[in-house]
Amino acid sequence: MQEYENCKLYKLNIDDQADLITVIVACYNIENYIKRCVDSITAQTYKNLEILITDDGSTDSSGSICDSLADSDSRIKVFHTDNHGLGLARDYAMDRASGKYITFVDGDDYIEPRMYEEMMSAMKSFDADIVVAGYRNIFESSPKTASEGTSKKVISDSSETTTCADHNKALDEGFYVTDLAVMNSEDLLRALVEENEKYVVQNCAWNKLYKRSLIEGDKLRFPKGHYEDIVYSTKLLRRVQKGVVICDKLYNYITDRSGSIMNQGVKWDILTQQIPAYKERNEVLEDAGYPELAYIHQYMVYKKLLLLYTQVRRSKDPEKKAKMDALSQVIKGAKDNYDNIYKCRIADPHQELRMKLFLKSTVLYNAFMAVNDTFIIPLKVKLRDGAKR
């Protein structure tokens, strides 16, 4: 991995925008958000776009809003399909894409005007196969039409690699400034599974722009289900020769939308879909010849599963006992590769202690976490607040 601080990415004039980018948007019952999303795409400073929207069987006015948007911009094409879910909605558009490059936007999110120009500049500057951008979490709970500016927003982690003044100066001089890293396939997969906080790769499809040729040989497509990005992104990154991860936060991810799949608590599909997807990712990492990354991935998964188990234990879910029992059976699978998992390079001794306690007795683990919640955490908060004064 080669890191560059304050790297200058030159703006692209119209003559430099010859390569067509296909932007795919899946849309299902998001009438209050879809116009803002599409408007943010059509407002891109990189103009050579093909915008494919799959209306995935919406029962509200989303479909007709998309049709109106297509009437106003010839770059937009709308497909109306039966409801099959996010992954297959994306696949439908992918099969009809004609751009040299491909990217995705979720229909309730929106992007910064310079996003694709900056990413394409990085693509060309480093002769890359893929560029990954940073993102902001936007907590937005109002049900009113987002494009009217009436939704309540709270921006989390909104810091940029340069200040607004720096960006304005850079724009005047004809370039963007950002920290970035050039990575090979193994670097990208490592950033993904280790959840690198500076160079954020993530499971998601929407912060990545890449050559369509990467997915066309054997038609890499999204599987059906709620966690379709997990396996897809891993297989995609395995195919990359060279990638660039830029730190500028160019994508705005809505994390608290009413009705969002990602805002519905600990659901059974974590057991029926997410955990199987993680197991398949592990197989992809092993098949790629990265056993160390596979163990790191398992470490991160078991860390999350312990957190989920604790979250369910604290909840008032009527199915709490059944979910705790089901999660317990999965967590106990850590015994199979315990030494390799907890000797990986990012393993935390405190996490290993928790896992040891859990594997010894869930009763003891629950008692320990109850003491932690009741006494230790409040004491830490009190000491921290006292130190601030």
Tab-separated table of N, CA, C and O in Angstrom, residues 76-115:
chain	number	residue	atom	x	y	z
A	76	ILE	N	-31.322	9.460	-18.263
A	76	ILE	CA	-32.010	8.581	-17.309
A	76	ILE	C	-32.884	7.576	-18.048
A	76	ILE	O	-33.658	7.932	-18.941
A	77	LYS	N	-32.761	6.305	-17.654
A	77	LYS	CA	-33.663	5.250	-18.132
A	77	LYS	C	-34.277	4.574	-16.913
A	77	LYS	O	-33.572	4.288	-15.936
A	78	VAL	N	-35.571	4.304	-16.980
A	78	VAL	CA	-36.287	3.690	-15.856
A	78	VAL	C	-36.821	2.331	-16.267
A	78	VAL	O	-37.425	2.191	-17.333
A	79	PHE	N	-36.604	1.344	-15.418
A	79	PHE	CA	-37.150	0.001	-15.633
A	79	PHE	C	-38.119	-0.305	-14.499
A	79	PHE	O	-37.786	-0.131	-13.324
A	80	HIS	N	-39.312	-0.748	-14.843
A	80	HIS	CA	-40.311	-1.112	-13.841
A	80	HIS	C	-40.394	-2.638	-13.776
A	80	HIS	O	-40.689	-3.299	-14.774
A	81	THR	N	-40.114	-3.200	-12.611
A	81	THR	CA	-40.108	-4.654	-12.446
A	81	THR	C	-40.977	-5.055	-11.261
A	81	THR	O	-41.390	-4.210	-10.458
A	82	ASP	N	-41.240	-6.346	-11.137
A	82	ASP	CA	-41.854	-6.864	-9.923
A	82	ASP	C	-40.854	-6.749	-8.787
A	82	ASP	O	-39.650	-6.614	-9.007
A	83	ASN	N	-41.344	-6.826	-7.564
A	83	ASN	CA	-40.473	-6.685	-6.406
A	83	ASN	C	-39.665	-7.963	-6.160
A	83	ASN	O	-40.211	-9.011	-5.870
A	84	HIS	N	-38.327	-7.835	-6.296
A	84	HIS	CA	-37.432	-8.976	-6.070
A	84	HIS	C	-36.329	-8.655	-5.066
A	84	HIS	O	-35.523	-9.529	-4.760
A	85	GLY	N	-36.269	-7.428	-4.570
A	85	GLY	CA	-35.235	-7.062	-3.618
A	85	GLY	C	-34.098	-6.283	-4.254
A	85	GLY	O	-33.929	-6.258	-5.475
A	86	LEU	N	-33.291	-5.655	-3.377
A	86	LEU	CA	-32.238	-4.739	-3.822
A	86	LEU	C	-31.242	-5.401	-4.760
A	86	LEU	O	-30.901	-4.859	-5.815
A	87	GLY	N	-30.743	-6.581	-4.395
A	87	GLY	CA	-29.709	-7.233	-5.201
A	87	GLY	C	-30.158	-7.502	-6.624
A	87	GLY	O	-29.451	-7.175	-7.587
A	88	LEU	N	-31.340	-8.096	-6.771
A	88	LEU	CA	-31.817	-8.436	-8.111
A	88	LEU	C	-32.232	-7.194	-8.896
A	88	LEU	O	-32.152	-7.187	-10.130
A	89	ALA	N	-32.666	-6.138	-8.190
A	89	ALA	CA	-32.963	-4.870	-8.874
A	89	ALA	C	-31.692	-4.284	-9.480
A	89	ALA	O	-31.697	-3.773	-10.611
A	90	ARG	N	-30.602	-4.364	-8.737
A	90	ARG	CA	-29.317	-3.921	-9.288
A	90	ARG	C	-28.901	-4.793	-10.469
A	90	ARG	O	-28.430	-4.286	-11.492
A	91	ASP	N	-29.060	-6.102	-10.311
A	91	ASP	CA	-28.665	-7.025	-11.376
A	91	ASP	C	-29.396	-6.717	-12.680
A	91	ASP	O	-28.817	-6.783	-13.770
A	92	TYR	N	-30.683	-6.399	-12.564
A	92	TYR	CA	-31.506	-6.120	-13.754
A	92	TYR	C	-30.896	-4.962	-14.546
A	92	TYR	O	-30.781	-5.021	-15.780
A	93	ALA	N	-30.485	-3.920	-13.841
A	93	ALA	CA	-29.875	-2.764	-14.511
A	93	ALA	C	-28.465	-3.091	-15.006
A	93	ALA	O	-28.064	-2.642	-16.094
A	94	MET	N	-27.717	-3.876	-14.239
A	94	MET	CA	-26.355	-4.231	-14.653
A	94	MET	C	-26.355	-4.954	-16.003
A	94	MET	O	-25.475	-4.749	-16.837
A	95	ASP	N	-27.356	-5.797	-16.210
A	95	ASP	CA	-27.457	-6.533	-17.476
A	95	ASP	C	-27.748	-5.612	-18.655
A	95	ASP	O	-27.629	-6.024	-19.814
A	96	ARG	N	-28.138	-4.372	-18.372
A	96	ARG	CA	-28.491	-3.415	-19.425
A	96	ARG	C	-27.540	-2.220	-19.460
A	96	ARG	O	-27.786	-1.256	-20.178
A	97	ALA	N	-26.461	-2.303	-18.701
A	97	ALA	CA	-25.496	-1.199	-18.637
A	97	ALA	C	-24.597	-1.177	-19.863
A	97	ALA	O	-24.240	-2.219	-20.406
A	98	SER	N	-24.207	0.017	-20.282
A	98	SER	CA	-23.311	0.147	-21.434
A	98	SER	C	-22.075	0.982	-21.123
A	98	SER	O	-21.229	1.184	-21.986
A	99	GLY	N	-21.940	1.476	-19.885
A	99	GLY	CA	-20.791	2.297	-19.533
A	99	GLY	C	-19.508	1.496	-19.393
A	99	GLY	O	-19.531	0.297	-19.104
A	100	LYS	N	-18.390	2.168	-19.593
A	100	LYS	CA	-17.091	1.535	-19.367
A	100	LYS	C	-16.865	1.334	-17.870
A	100	LYS	O	-16.187	0.393	-17.454
A	101	TYR	N	-17.462	2.226	-17.075
A	101	TYR	CA	-17.357	2.157	-15.620
A	101	TYR	C	-18.758	2.020	-15.026
A	101	TYR	O	-19.754	2.429	-15.637
A	102	ILE	N	-18.817	1.476	-13.820
A	102	ILE	CA	-20.112	1.229	-13.196
A	102	ILE	C	-20.060	1.613	-11.720
A	102	ILE	O	-19.017	1.495	-11.071
A	103	THR	N	-21.172	2.098	-11.208
A	103	THR	CA	-21.275	2.476	-9.803
A	103	THR	C	-22.739	2.411	-9.380
A	103	THR	O	-23.634	2.233	-10.219
A	104	PHE	N	-22.974	2.567	-8.078
A	104	PHE	CA	-24.327	2.438	-7.533
A	104	PHE	C	-24.604	3.554	-6.542
A	104	PHE	O	-23.705	4.035	-5.856
A	105	VAL	N	-25.883	3.935	-6.473
A	105	VAL	CA	-26.365	4.839	-5.434
A	105	VAL	C	-27.662	4.244	-4.892
A	105	VAL	O	-28.532	3.862	-5.682
A	106	ASP	N	-27.789	4.154	-3.574
A	106	ASP	CA	-29.066	3.727	-2.999
A	106	ASP	C	-30.061	4.875	-3.124
A	106	ASP	O	-29.709	6.049	-2.916
A	107	GLY	N	-31.298	4.544	-3.425
A	107	GLY	CA	-32.281	5.557	-3.794
A	107	GLY	C	-32.694	6.526	-2.716
A	107	GLY	O	-33.309	7.552	-3.010
A	108	ASP	N	-32.341	6.239	-1.444
A	108	ASP	CA	-32.660	7.196	-0.384
A	108	ASP	C	-31.439	8.012	0.038
A	108	ASP	O	-31.525	8.838	0.943
A	109	ASP	N	-30.298	7.781	-0.615
A	109	ASP	CA	-29.079	8.533	-0.315
A	109	ASP	C	-28.849	9.619	-1.365
A	109	ASP	O	-29.609	9.738	-2.335
A	110	TYR	N	-27.786	10.389	-1.210
A	110	TYR	CA	-27.421	11.376	-2.228
A	110	TYR	C	-25.913	11.594	-2.198
A	110	TYR	O	-25.232	11.226	-1.230
A	111	ILE	N	-25.387	12.172	-3.268
A	111	ILE	CA	-23.936	12.275	-3.428
A	111	ILE	C	-23.513	13.720	-3.667
A	111	ILE	O	-24.313	14.561	-4.094
A	112	GLU	N	-22.234	13.987	-3.373
A	112	GLU	CA	-21.677	15.320	-3.575
A	112	GLU	C	-21.470	15.578	-5.073
A	112	GLU	O	-21.151	14.649	-5.828
A	113	PRO	N	-21.621	16.826	-5.516
A	113	PRO	CA	-21.550	17.123	-6.961
A	113	PRO	C	-20.246	16.698	-7.641
A	113	PRO	O	-20.242	16.350	-8.815
A	114	ARG	N	-19.140	16.686	-6.898
A	114	ARG	CA	-17.848	16.373	-7.506
A	114	ARG	C	-17.506	14.884	-7.433
A	114	ARG	O	-16.415	14.486	-7.873
A	115	MET	N	-18.377	14.064	-6.889
A	115	MET	CA	-18.009	12.689	-6.553
A	115	MET	C	-17.374	11.939	-7.723
A	115	MET	O	-16.256	11.436	-7.626
